[in-house]
Tab-separated table of C-alpha atoms in Angstrom:
chain	number	residue	atom	x	y	z
V	192	MET	CA	1.689	-25.048	18.736
V	193	LYS	CA	3.396	-22.303	18.934
V	194	TYR	CA	2.502	-18.694	17.919
V	195	LEU	CA	4.754	-15.551	17.392
V	196	PHE	CA	3.044	-12.090	16.843
V	197	TYR	CA	5.456	-9.351	16.495
V	198	PHE	CA	3.980	-5.883	16.185
V	199	TYR	CA	6.217	-2.574	16.797
V	200	THR	CA	3.873	-0.074	18.331
V	201	SER	CA	0.837	0.606	20.657
V	202	PHE	CA	1.025	3.919	19.105
V	203	ASN	CA	-0.978	2.397	16.304
V	204	GLN	CA	-4.003	1.509	18.674
V	205	LYS	CA	-6.374	0.036	15.843
V	206	PHE	CA	-3.396	-2.114	13.806
V	207	LEU	CA	-2.428	-3.859	18.284
V	208	GLY	CA	-5.682	-4.482	18.710
V	209	SER	CA	-6.472	-6.595	15.278
V	210	LEU	CA	-2.865	-8.855	16.192
V	211	LEU	CA	-4.017	-8.801	19.596
V	212	ASP	CA	-7.464	-10.208	19.715
V	213	GLU	CA	-5.769	-12.666	17.066
V	214	ALA	CA	-3.109	-13.951	20.039
V	215	ILE	CA	-6.139	-13.983	22.924
V	216	THR	CA	-8.461	-16.001	20.690
V	217	LEU	CA	-5.109	-18.398	19.934
V	218	ALA	CA	-4.686	-18.706	23.826
V	219	LYS	CA	-8.110	-19.334	25.191
V	220	ASP	CA	-6.783	-22.809	23.823
V	221	LYS	CA	-4.409	-24.147	26.762
V	222	THR	CA	-1.945	-26.223	24.686
V	223	ASN	CA	-1.299	-23.280	22.798
V	224	ASP	CA	1.925	-20.735	23.935
V	225	VAL	CA	1.747	-17.564	22.378
V	226	TYR	CA	4.243	-15.007	22.331
V	227	PHE	CA	4.068	-10.649	21.533
V	228	ALA	CA	7.408	-8.996	20.761
V	229	TYR	CA	7.787	-5.789	20.638
V	230	CYS	CA	10.293	-3.752	19.168
V	231	GLY	CA	11.313	-2.561	22.601
V	232	GLY	CA	13.990	0.061	20.995
V	233	VAL	CA	15.461	-2.055	19.060
V	234	ASN	CA	14.331	0.268	16.051
V	235	SER	CA	15.184	3.780	16.797
V	236	MET	CA	12.780	5.580	14.398
V	237	CYS	CA	9.503	4.171	12.844
V	238	VAL	CA	6.774	4.954	10.995
V	239	PHE	CA	4.873	7.164	13.851
V	240	ASN	CA	8.771	7.937	15.145
V	241	PRO	CA	10.132	8.993	11.994
V	242	LYS	CA	12.832	11.173	13.017
V	243	GLY	CA	13.718	9.175	16.711
V	244	SER	CA	12.623	10.577	19.259
V	245	LYS	CA	13.805	9.228	22.336
V	246	LEU	CA	10.969	9.804	24.491
V	247	THR	CA	9.005	8.643	21.879
V	248	CYS	CA	10.642	6.123	22.422
V	249	ARG	CA	10.609	4.997	26.056
V	250	VAL	CA	7.032	5.540	26.205
V	251	CYS	CA	5.988	3.586	23.034
V	252	GLY	CA	7.914	1.069	24.569
V	253	TYR	CA	6.662	0.972	28.025
V	254	CYS	CA	2.508	1.505	26.882
V	255	THR	CA	2.466	-1.418	24.144
V	256	LYS	CA	4.262	-4.515	27.256
V	257	LYS	CA	1.617	-3.488	29.330
V	258	ILE	CA	-0.891	-3.660	26.933
V	259	ILE	CA	-0.035	-7.297	25.877
V	260	GLU	CA	0.913	-8.291	29.893
V	261	LYS	CA	-2.885	-6.879	30.203
V	262	TYR	CA	-4.614	-9.889	28.158
V	263	GLU	CA	-2.196	-12.375	30.066
V	264	ILE	CA	0.113	-13.173	27.103
V	265	LYS	CA	3.739	-13.519	27.501
V	266	ALA	CA	5.759	-10.122	25.962
V	267	ILE	CA	8.854	-10.305	24.730
V	268	SER	CA	11.023	-6.917	23.920
V	269	LEU	CA	13.517	-7.612	21.680
V	270	SER	CA	15.818	-5.402	23.088
V	271	ASN	CA	16.655	-8.332	24.978
V	272	TYR	CA	17.690	-10.599	21.727
V	273	CYS	CA	19.899	-7.562	19.866
V	274	THR	CA	23.599	-9.173	18.734
V	275	LYS	CA	25.721	-5.975	17.677
V	276	SER	CA	25.202	-5.942	13.887
V	277	SER	CA	27.269	-3.906	11.121
V	278	ILE	CA	26.160	-3.286	8.183
V	279	ASN	CA	29.497	-2.828	6.780
V	280	GLY	CA	30.263	-4.604	3.161
V	281	ILE	CA	26.574	-2.694	2.090
V	282	LYS	CA	26.980	-0.717	-0.660
V	283	TYR	CA	24.612	1.448	-2.461
V	284	ASN	CA	24.539	4.712	-4.709
V	285	ASN	CA	21.007	5.731	-5.425
V	286	ALA	CA	17.380	4.934	-4.427
V	287	GLU	CA	17.772	1.698	-6.958
V	288	ASP	CA	20.713	0.120	-5.318
V	289	LEU	CA	19.050	0.734	-1.978
V	290	ARG	CA	15.580	-0.979	-3.266
V	291	LYS	CA	17.440	-4.225	-3.564
V	292	VAL	CA	19.909	-4.961	-0.676
V	293	ASN	CA	18.610	-7.643	0.889
V	294	TYR	CA	19.820	-9.055	4.739
V	295	ARG	CA	19.810	-12.423	5.744
V	296	GLY	CA	16.801	-13.452	3.492
V	297	VAL	CA	15.029	-9.925	4.173
V	298	ASN	CA	14.310	-7.379	1.634
V	299	ILE	CA	15.344	-4.608	4.241
V	300	GLY	CA	16.646	-2.243	1.494
V	301	LEU	CA	12.131	-2.617	0.081
V	302	SER	CA	11.009	-1.988	2.803
V	303	ILE	CA	12.603	0.779	3.749
V	304	MET	CA	11.615	3.142	0.670
V	305	SER	CA	8.642	1.998	0.591
V	306	THR	CA	8.262	3.857	4.352
V	307	PHE	CA	10.371	6.734	3.089
V	308	ILE	CA	8.100	7.292	0.039
V	309	SER	CA	4.610	6.462	1.516
V	310	SER	CA	5.791	9.660	4.098
V	311	THR	CA	7.423	11.853	1.004
V	312	ARG	CA	6.719	10.285	-1.906
V	313	ASN	CA	9.892	11.240	-3.163
V	314	MET	CA	10.742	7.635	-4.951
V	315	SER	CA	14.613	8.631	-5.916
V	316	PRO	CA	15.982	10.895	-2.272
V	317	LEU	CA	19.270	12.344	-3.180
V	318	MET	CA	22.633	10.473	-1.772
V	319	ASP	CA	23.848	13.203	-0.279
V	320	ASN	CA	25.413	13.224	2.902
V	321	HIS	CA	21.865	14.275	4.429
V	322	GLY	CA	20.512	11.243	2.697
V	323	ARG	CA	23.109	8.550	2.614
V	324	SER	CA	23.215	9.347	6.736
V	325	TYR	CA	19.387	8.577	6.857
V	326	PHE	CA	19.476	5.496	5.600
V	327	ASP	CA	22.753	4.287	7.247
V	328	ALA	CA	20.618	4.346	10.150
V	329	HIS	CA	17.492	2.816	9.578
V	330	LEU	CA	19.669	0.568	7.570
V	331	SER	CA	21.575	-0.342	10.386
V	332	GLN	CA	18.387	-0.411	12.786
V	333	ASN	CA	17.115	-2.846	10.055
V	334	VAL	CA	19.795	-5.165	10.226
V	335	ARG	CA	19.739	-5.260	14.398
V	336	PHE	CA	16.019	-5.831	13.827
V	337	VAL	CA	16.570	-8.385	11.467
V	338	ASP	CA	19.292	-9.807	13.926
V	339	ALA	CA	17.001	-9.432	16.798
V	340	LEU	CA	13.902	-11.542	15.178
V	341	TYR	CA	15.827	-14.583	14.119
V	342	ASN	CA	17.760	-15.196	17.325
V	343	VAL	CA	13.624	-14.627	18.846
V	344	ILE	CA	12.581	-17.574	16.610
V	345	LYS	CA	15.550	-19.675	17.432
V	346	GLU	CA	14.825	-19.261	21.123
V	347	ILE	CA	10.674	-20.032	21.261
V	348	LYS	CA	10.884	-22.222	17.860
V	349	PRO	CA	7.177	-21.005	17.030
V	350	ASP	CA	4.317	-23.150	14.211
V	351	TYR	CA	3.160	-19.890	13.179
V	352	LEU	CA	4.333	-15.995	12.919
V	353	TYR	CA	1.778	-13.327	12.862
V	354	GLY	CA	2.586	-9.994	11.569
V	355	TYR	CA	0.517	-7.166	10.421
V	356	ASN	CA	0.417	-6.296	6.441
V	357	GLY	CA	4.558	-6.717	6.073
V	358	ARG	CA	4.877	-3.822	3.414
V	359	TYR	CA	6.976	-1.872	5.805
V	360	GLU	CA	10.294	-1.689	7.606
V	361	ASP	CA	8.438	-2.307	10.629
V	362	SER	CA	6.939	-5.618	9.639
V	363	ARG	CA	8.524	-6.958	6.553
V	364	PRO	CA	11.260	-9.043	8.449
V	365	ILE	CA	7.795	-10.609	9.875
V	366	PHE	CA	6.897	-12.330	5.876
V	367	ASP	CA	10.320	-12.649	4.569
V	368	ILE	CA	12.096	-14.792	7.329
V	369	SER	CA	8.987	-17.218	7.498
V	370	ARG	CA	10.009	-18.122	4.042
V	371	GLU	CA	13.312	-17.807	4.792
V	372	LEU	CA	12.326	-20.362	7.630
V	373	ASN	CA	9.949	-22.687	6.241
V	374	ILE	CA	7.650	-20.916	9.131
V	375	ASP	CA	3.804	-20.336	8.591
V	376	CYS	CA	2.737	-16.754	8.286
V	377	ARG	CA	-0.718	-15.039	8.561
V	378	LEU	CA	-0.446	-11.143	8.225
V	379	VAL	CA	-3.498	-9.600	9.619
V	380	GLU	CA	-5.892	-5.865	8.136
V	381	ASP	CA	-8.307	-4.444	10.587
V	382	VAL	CA	-11.359	-2.799	8.288
V	383	LYS	CA	-13.971	-0.906	8.592
V	384	VAL	CA	-17.460	-1.405	7.534
V	385	ASN	CA	-20.421	-0.017	8.845
V	386	GLY	CA	-19.575	1.287	12.303
V	387	ILE	CA	-18.073	-2.723	13.018
V	388	SER	CA	-13.875	-4.315	12.965
V	389	TYR	CA	-13.259	-6.188	11.648
V	390	LYS	CA	-10.192	-8.385	10.005
V	391	LEU	CA	-8.413	-9.836	7.606
V	392	VAL	CA	-6.093	-12.995	7.737
V	393	TYR	CA	-3.634	-13.383	4.837
V	394	ASP	CA	-1.943	-16.846	4.535
V	395	ASN	CA	1.558	-17.133	3.356
V	396	HIS	CA	1.009	-14.081	1.738
V	397	LEU	CA	1.698	-10.176	1.270
V	398	PRO	CA	-1.857	-8.273	1.035
V	399	HIS	CA	-0.531	-6.775	-1.759
V	400	ASP	CA	-0.026	-10.501	-3.679
V	401	ILE	CA	-2.157	-9.593	-7.610
V	402	LYS	CA	-2.411	-13.767	-8.272
V	403	TYR	CA	-3.502	-14.072	-3.940
V	404	PHE	CA	-5.616	-11.003	-4.852
V	405	VAL	CA	-7.102	-13.345	-7.750
V	406	GLU	CA	-7.218	-15.854	-5.046
V	407	ARG	CA	-9.438	-14.508	-2.702
V	408	ARG	CA	-11.640	-12.148	-4.939
V	409	ASP	CA	-12.119	-15.507	-6.279
V	410	PHE	CA	-13.459	-17.092	-3.014
V	411	CYS	CA	-15.213	-14.049	-2.232
V	412	TRP	CA	-16.854	-14.573	-5.138
V	413	LYS	CA	-18.058	-18.796	-4.326
V	414	HIS	CA	-19.515	-17.419	-0.835
V	415	TYR	CA	-21.370	-14.695	-1.623
V	416	SER	CA	-24.550	-15.156	-0.168
V	417	LEU	CA	-26.665	-14.384	-3.331
V	418	ASP	CA	-27.837	-15.674	-6.972
V	419	GLU	CA	-25.688	-15.606	-9.636
V	420	GLU	CA	-27.347	-12.080	-11.027
V	421	SER	CA	-27.237	-10.841	-7.598
V	422	LYS	CA	-23.466	-11.027	-8.012
V	423	ILE	CA	-23.133	-9.499	-11.081
V	424	GLN	CA	-25.093	-6.801	-9.907
V	425	LEU	CA	-22.848	-6.091	-7.583
V	426	GLY	CA	-19.955	-5.972	-9.458
V	427	LYS	CA	-21.721	-3.517	-11.504
V	428	ASP	CA	-22.307	-1.861	-8.892
V	429	PHE	CA	-18.591	-0.504	-9.047
V	430	TYR	CA	-18.600	1.139	-12.185
V	431	TYR	CA	-21.591	2.809	-11.524
V	432	LYS	CA	-20.842	4.194	-8.079
V	433	ARG	CA	-16.907	5.154	-9.160
V	434	ARG	CA	-18.902	7.165	-12.636
V	435	HIS	CA	-21.101	8.691	-9.798
V	436	GLY	CA	-18.150	9.997	-7.799
V	437	GLU	CA	-19.914	7.235	-4.430
V	438	PRO	CA	-17.763	5.413	-2.519
V	439	SER	CA	-16.494	2.700	-3.769
V	440	GLY	CA	-13.772	0.759	-2.064
V	441	ASP	CA	-10.910	4.207	-2.231
V	442	VAL	CA	-10.795	6.156	0.610
V	443	LYS	CA	-10.450	9.564	-1.553
V	444	ILE	CA	-13.133	10.093	-4.634
V	445	TYR	CA	-11.110	11.675	-7.111
V	446	ILE	CA	-14.035	13.172	-9.347
V	447	LYS	CA	-15.189	15.488	-6.775
V	448	ASP	CA	-14.050	18.039	-8.724
V	449	GLN	CA	-14.969	17.408	-12.126
V	450	ARG	CA	-17.059	18.161	-14.398
V	451	GLU	CA	-19.588	16.870	-16.289
V	452	GLY	CA	-19.184	17.581	-20.778
V	453	TYR	CA	-16.358	19.332	-20.236
V	454	ILE	CA	-13.335	18.219	-22.150
V	455	PRO	CA	-10.531	18.880	-24.129
V	456	GLU	CA	-10.855	20.038	-28.159
V	457	PHE	CA	-11.132	16.039	-30.011
V	458	ASP	CA	-9.669	16.135	-33.532
V	459	LYS	CA	-11.947	13.615	-35.409
V	460	ASP	CA	-10.171	13.647	-38.089
V	461	LYS	CA	-6.867	11.208	-35.540
V	462	ILE	CA	-6.903	7.776	-33.619
V	463	ASN	CA	-7.824	9.706	-29.758
V	464	ILE	CA	-6.251	7.354	-27.066
V	465	ALA	CA	-6.796	8.250	-23.364
V	466	ILE	CA	-3.648	8.036	-20.846
V	467	MET	CA	-4.868	6.942	-18.131
V	468	ASN	CA	-1.559	7.183	-15.764
V	469	SER	CA	-1.939	6.036	-12.229
V	470	SER	CA	0.542	6.590	-8.374
V	471	GLU	CA	3.368	5.371	-9.554
V	472	ASP	CA	4.684	6.561	-5.974
V	473	GLU	CA	2.092	4.314	-4.734
V	474	TYR	CA	3.911	0.660	-5.466
V	475	ALA	CA	6.591	1.679	-6.048
V	476	ALA	CA	8.770	-0.257	-3.127
V	477	VAL	CA	6.431	-3.158	-2.878
V	478	GLY	CA	8.388	-6.111	-5.308
V	479	GLY	CA	6.826	-9.880	-6.947
V	480	ASP	CA	4.677	-8.458	-9.793
V	481	TRP	CA	4.340	-5.119	-8.936
V	482	ASP	CA	9.123	-4.453	-10.263
V	483	LYS	CA	8.662	-7.624	-12.525
V	484	LEU	CA	5.649	-6.626	-14.617
V	485	LYS	CA	6.451	-3.078	-15.896
V	486	PHE	CA	6.725	-3.071	-19.418
V	487	PHE	CA	8.564	0.171	-18.441
V	488	LYS	CA	11.260	0.728	-16.219
V	489	THR	CA	9.025	4.025	-15.429
V	490	GLN	CA	5.786	5.774	-16.865
V	491	TYR	CA	7.200	8.562	-17.616
V	492	GLU	CA	9.436	6.275	-20.075
V	493	GLY	CA	6.649	4.580	-21.281
V	494	ILE	CA	5.059	7.918	-22.181
V	495	ILE	CA	7.367	9.428	-23.900
V	496	PHE	CA	7.967	6.463	-26.371
V	497	LEU	CA	4.276	6.669	-27.200
V	498	LEU	CA	4.702	10.201	-28.537
V	499	GLU	CA	7.759	9.592	-29.844
V	500	ASN	CA	7.510	6.571	-32.499
V	501	ALA	CA	2.937	6.974	-32.783
V	502	PRO	CA	1.773	7.354	-36.583
V	503	SER	CA	1.213	10.834	-36.931
V	504	ASN	CA	-2.816	10.476	-37.047
V	505	VAL	CA	-2.310	9.395	-33.134
V	506	HIS	CA	-3.303	11.946	-30.690
V	507	PHE	CA	-3.074	10.664	-26.693
V	508	TYR	CA	-4.588	12.923	-24.148
V	509	LEU	CA	-2.534	12.650	-20.387
V	510	ARG	CA	-5.142	12.524	-17.472
V	511	ILE	CA	-2.336	13.152	-15.033
V	512	HIS	CA	-3.981	11.557	-12.033
V	513	PRO	CA	-5.618	13.353	-8.962
V	514	ASN	CA	-4.050	11.640	-6.650
V	515	LEU	CA	-0.843	13.013	-8.293
V	516	SER	CA	-1.806	17.406	-7.479
V	517	GLN	CA	-0.183	18.114	-5.100
V	518	ILE	CA	3.754	16.218	-5.975
V	519	LYS	CA	6.725	18.652	-6.433
V	520	TYR	CA	8.839	16.005	-7.654
V	521	ARG	CA	9.726	14.911	-11.273
V	522	TYR	CA	7.762	12.089	-11.376
V	523	HIS	CA	4.863	14.524	-11.685
V	524	THR	CA	5.988	17.589	-12.959
V	525	ASP	CA	7.983	16.551	-15.746
V	526	LEU	CA	4.434	14.858	-17.080
V	527	LEU	CA	3.378	18.689	-16.646
V	528	LYS	CA	5.953	19.992	-19.304
V	529	LEU	CA	5.500	17.435	-21.674
V	530	SER	CA	3.313	19.060	-24.189
V	531	ASP	CA	5.421	21.439	-24.035
V	532	LYS	CA	7.956	19.414	-26.976
V	533	TYR	CA	5.655	17.587	-28.430
V	534	SER	CA	2.632	18.049	-30.210
V	535	ASN	CA	0.621	14.804	-30.321
V	536	ILE	CA	-0.194	14.723	-26.701
V	537	THR	CA	-2.703	17.588	-24.790
V	538	VAL	CA	-1.585	16.829	-21.243
V	539	ILE	CA	-4.766	17.025	-18.401
V	540	PRO	CA	-3.413	18.399	-14.955
V	541	GLY	CA	-4.551	16.172	-11.798
V	542	THR	CA	-6.094	19.866	-10.769
V	543	SER	CA	-8.552	20.031	-13.933
V	544	GLU	CA	-11.832	19.940	-13.761
V	545	MET	CA	-12.251	18.483	-16.657
V	546	SER	CA	-13.667	14.986	-16.213
V	547	THR	CA	-12.145	11.566	-16.342
V	548	TYR	CA	-14.822	9.696	-17.535
V	549	THR	CA	-15.413	12.169	-20.470
V	550	ILE	CA	-12.712	11.859	-21.814
V	551	MET	CA	-12.785	8.336	-21.560
V	552	GLU	CA	-16.137	8.057	-23.437
V	553	GLN	CA	-15.110	10.549	-26.319
V	554	VAL	CA	-11.453	8.471	-26.936
V	555	ASP	CA	-11.577	5.617	-29.522
V	556	LYS	CA	-8.745	3.588	-26.766
V	557	VAL	CA	-7.035	3.683	-23.343
V	558	VAL	CA	-3.967	2.769	-22.372
V	559	GLY	CA	-3.106	2.480	-18.439
V	560	PHE	CA	-0.430	1.950	-16.541
V	561	GLY	CA	-2.762	0.030	-12.941
V	562	SER	CA	-4.954	2.865	-12.687
V	563	THR	CA	-8.386	1.066	-12.046
V	564	MET	CA	-9.998	3.433	-15.261
V	565	GLY	CA	-8.105	0.153	-17.484
V	566	ILE	CA	-10.560	-2.556	-15.951
V	567	GLU	CA	-13.340	0.186	-15.608
V	568	SER	CA	-12.773	1.686	-19.529
V	569	SER	CA	-13.967	-1.851	-20.591
V	570	PHE	CA	-17.045	-2.311	-18.650
V	571	TRP	CA	-17.749	1.347	-20.145
V	572	GLY	CA	-17.067	0.057	-24.125
V	573	LYS	CA	-13.834	1.659	-24.415
V	574	PRO	CA	-11.205	-1.137	-25.164
V	575	SER	CA	-8.063	-0.643	-22.982
V	576	ILE	CA	-4.599	-1.236	-23.580
V	577	LEU	CA	-2.219	-2.535	-20.236
V	578	LEU	CA	1.527	-1.329	-19.818
V	579	GLY	CA	2.627	-1.981	-15.653
V	580	PRO	CA	1.305	-4.390	-12.723
V	581	ALA	CA	-2.910	-3.797	-12.098
V	582	THR	CA	-4.705	-6.067	-9.946
V	583	TYR	CA	-6.905	-7.319	-12.920
V	584	TYR	CA	-3.185	-8.074	-14.992
V	585	TYR	CA	-3.904	-11.898	-15.166
V	586	ASP	CA	-7.841	-11.126	-15.868
V	587	ASP	CA	-7.659	-10.732	-19.537
V	588	LEU	CA	-9.334	-7.706	-19.869
V	589	ALA	CA	-7.067	-5.355	-21.154
V	590	TYR	CA	-5.009	-5.923	-24.304
V	591	ILE	CA	-1.416	-6.249	-22.669
V	592	PRO	CA	1.672	-6.151	-25.622
V	593	GLN	CA	4.737	-8.446	-25.178
V	594	THR	CA	6.777	-6.077	-27.182
V	595	LYS	CA	6.649	-2.141	-28.705
V	596	GLU	CA	6.604	-3.379	-32.105
V	597	GLU	CA	3.038	-5.603	-30.641
V	598	LEU	CA	2.546	-2.062	-28.258
V	599	LEU	CA	2.635	0.293	-31.469
V	600	SER	CA	0.209	-1.768	-33.396
V	601	LEU	CA	-2.432	-2.173	-31.037
V	602	LEU	CA	-2.665	1.617	-31.093
V	603	THR	CA	-3.837	1.876	-34.044
V	604	ALA	CA	-6.030	-1.552	-34.691
V	605	GLU	CA	-9.353	-2.424	-34.240
V	606	LEU	CA	-10.422	-3.241	-30.935
V	607	THR	CA	-13.051	-3.961	-28.979
V	608	PRO	CA	-13.397	-3.841	-25.445
V	609	LYS	CA	-12.159	-7.539	-23.543
V	610	VAL	CA	-15.210	-8.363	-21.187
V	611	ASN	CA	-15.433	-11.531	-19.136
V	612	ASP	CA	-17.003	-12.751	-15.341
V	613	ASN	CA	-13.986	-10.878	-14.257
V	614	LEU	CA	-14.510	-7.430	-14.637
V	615	TYR	CA	-17.582	-8.108	-12.632
V	616	LYS	CA	-16.215	-10.606	-9.752
V	617	PHE	CA	-13.618	-7.809	-9.367
V	618	GLY	CA	-15.962	-4.460	-8.274
V	619	ALA	CA	-17.534	-7.156	-6.455
V	620	TYR	CA	-14.794	-7.527	-4.296
V	621	THR	CA	-14.031	-4.028	-4.152
V	622	LEU	CA	-17.025	-3.673	-3.146
V	623	ASP	CA	-17.006	-6.425	-1.027
V	624	LYS	CA	-14.592	-8.657	1.039
V	625	SER	CA	-17.959	-10.315	3.723
V	626	PRO	CA	-16.995	-13.728	3.513
V	627	LEU	CA	-13.260	-13.144	4.482
V	628	TYR	CA	-13.529	-10.610	6.903
V	629	LYS	CA	-13.082	-12.400	10.695
V	630	SER	CA	-14.458	-10.641	13.196
V	631	VAL	CA	-13.470	-8.827	16.110
V	632	ASP	CA	-14.400	-11.356	19.358
V	633	ASN	CA	-11.797	-10.645	22.572
V	634	ILE	CA	-11.500	-6.519	22.712
V	635	ASP	CA	-12.996	-3.743	21.732
V	636	ILE	CA	-10.852	-1.887	19.121
V	637	THR	CA	-13.230	1.374	18.684
V	638	LEU	CA	-11.118	4.342	17.783
V	639	GLU	CA	-12.829	7.474	19.171
V	640	LYS	CA	-10.660	10.852	18.096
V	641	LYS	CA	-10.376	13.406	20.836
V	642	LYS	CA	-8.729	16.760	21.679
V	643	PHE	CA	-7.329	18.032	25.026
V	644	LEU	CA	-5.129	21.259	24.930
V	645	GLY	CA	-5.008	21.367	20.860
V	646	ILE	CA	-3.367	17.438	21.462
V	647	SER	CA	-4.984	15.365	18.286
V	648	PHE	CA	-5.547	11.672	19.998
V	649	HIS	CA	-7.881	8.298	19.599
V	650	THR	CA	-8.782	6.869	22.339
V	651	THR	CA	-9.698	3.087	22.893
V	652	PRO	CA	-11.165	0.577	25.287
V	653	PHE	CA	-9.124	-2.292	24.479
V	654	MET	CA	-6.052	0.725	25.202
V	655	SER	CA	-6.387	1.216	29.257
V	656	ILE	CA	-3.271	0.975	30.647
V	657	TRP	CA	-3.875	3.084	33.952
V	658	GLY	CA	-8.170	2.047	34.331
V	659	ASN	CA	-7.960	4.825	31.626
V	660	PRO	CA	-8.221	4.480	28.282
V	661	TYR	CA	-8.369	8.518	27.838
V	662	ILE	CA	-5.227	8.623	30.325
V	663	THR	CA	-3.905	6.564	28.039
V	664	GLY	CA	-4.530	8.067	24.565
V	665	LEU	CA	-3.654	11.543	25.676
V	666	SER	CA	-0.955	10.160	27.241
V	667	ILE	CA	0.142	8.302	23.480
V	668	GLY	CA	-1.053	11.890	22.228
V	669	ILE	CA	1.585	13.628	23.582
V	670	ALA	CA	4.523	11.347	23.675
V	671	ARG	CA	3.031	11.765	18.895
V	672	LYS	CA	3.305	15.520	19.298
V	673	LEU	CA	7.195	14.819	20.394
V	674	THR	CA	8.159	13.055	17.472
V	675	ASP	CA	8.815	16.594	15.628
V	676	ASN	CA	10.554	18.733	18.476
V	677	SER	CA	13.778	19.501	17.148
V	678	LEU	CA	15.042	18.940	21.231
V	679	PHE	CA	13.991	15.589	21.094
V	680	THR	CA	14.469	13.573	17.681
V	681	ARG	CA	17.322	12.519	16.211
V	682	TYR	CA	16.993	13.402	12.525
V	683	THR	CA	15.310	14.766	9.704
V	684	ILE	CA	13.737	13.527	7.305
V	685	PRO	CA	15.473	13.671	3.869
V	686	LEU	CA	13.119	15.683	0.917
V	687	ALA	CA	15.808	16.403	-2.552
V	688	GLU	CA	15.776	14.634	-5.275
V	689	GLU	CA	18.122	12.983	-7.052
V	690	GLU	CA	19.338	14.873	-9.522
């Protein structure tokens, strides 16, 4: 069997290590041919070099090649497979146009926007001269990158393609090309549990595929080494942990600064409905069901519809997600102004100490756009109305209107919370994916944070080029530091928002 791996940089040690561990395992079988491709400068910008430092690029290429070769895997620089490419014919006037750009079956526009939004949280960049120059450069490198991948695949003719995650422009082409050429694809992610590193492997699906999420969740439920009662308790634990501000699958605990019982005044003569919005930028450029299942184009548009069309006996309480607190773009700031224009809404900023869970307890029902508060509300006995894509969309745990008329009727209807076993499966899977874990068997990818002369960097045992992981980590740390130095960079990131 022939296997072709791709990862772009040694600057993300754990991601590279997770893929490299898979490659080493496959290479132990001498009947396999294992190749590991890396960027080699095909892309002048990436997540770890967003401003295009040439020096950073050279250090990265050198280190990545040396690390792959150290483990006796055939290293391939994509720069050797470049051909003359052009973006002539690619037209776009705004971010929405850019999202739709497809080149040779690869959603390059979507992946460019996904990378950009993740780094800036700006969903609608202004396409002035600065913005267009920046995105033209990204389109050019993506066309070059896709062509190079097709060329190396044509030469090697792999049976399997391997990549990491598949969301950003540095990795999405691997997945999309695999679909175009009907080649099996495995995407890898790393996860750390109780200090131990594991791998998660996704076969022929993106990790954020909603239906695949359900499939993997059900697999875990079936393969937990627990009796049925213990599995249900594991699922319940997720909701109790979230309710009490304990670690439960999120990077942050968003209620730690909220005060239990602190809520706005409620008019008991009205139907009180909480709107639990979410960080809209998080899945703004993922594609698939995350676009298709939207009831409204934007959350703001949906909220305006509710305010302008709900019966007069309905009052809304918008709990802005705390993860939006520092966002200066209009998809957040416009929400803060809603109560100035509409009398049927109380806006609770993300910075407010008001308790999200106490608000949920006091209202009659909850409207959400994909936030886990939608499914949590069902668990705690509140009817939930879902107006957008969510990992629990297909679980029959929320009321999902098919028309605007149906949505308006749900606002005043007597609803009961939707509860079934998927409620517990969701909670259990969020806390425990252990049936899917693959061990890291060949190398040690444990990260250790270091600092030298004000330069922060990480070391990891498998990343030793000059006989010392510390020197390798420091070299990478210095190179990454230079990505912000204008003497070495080629681009500046556009932050202005479209009018």
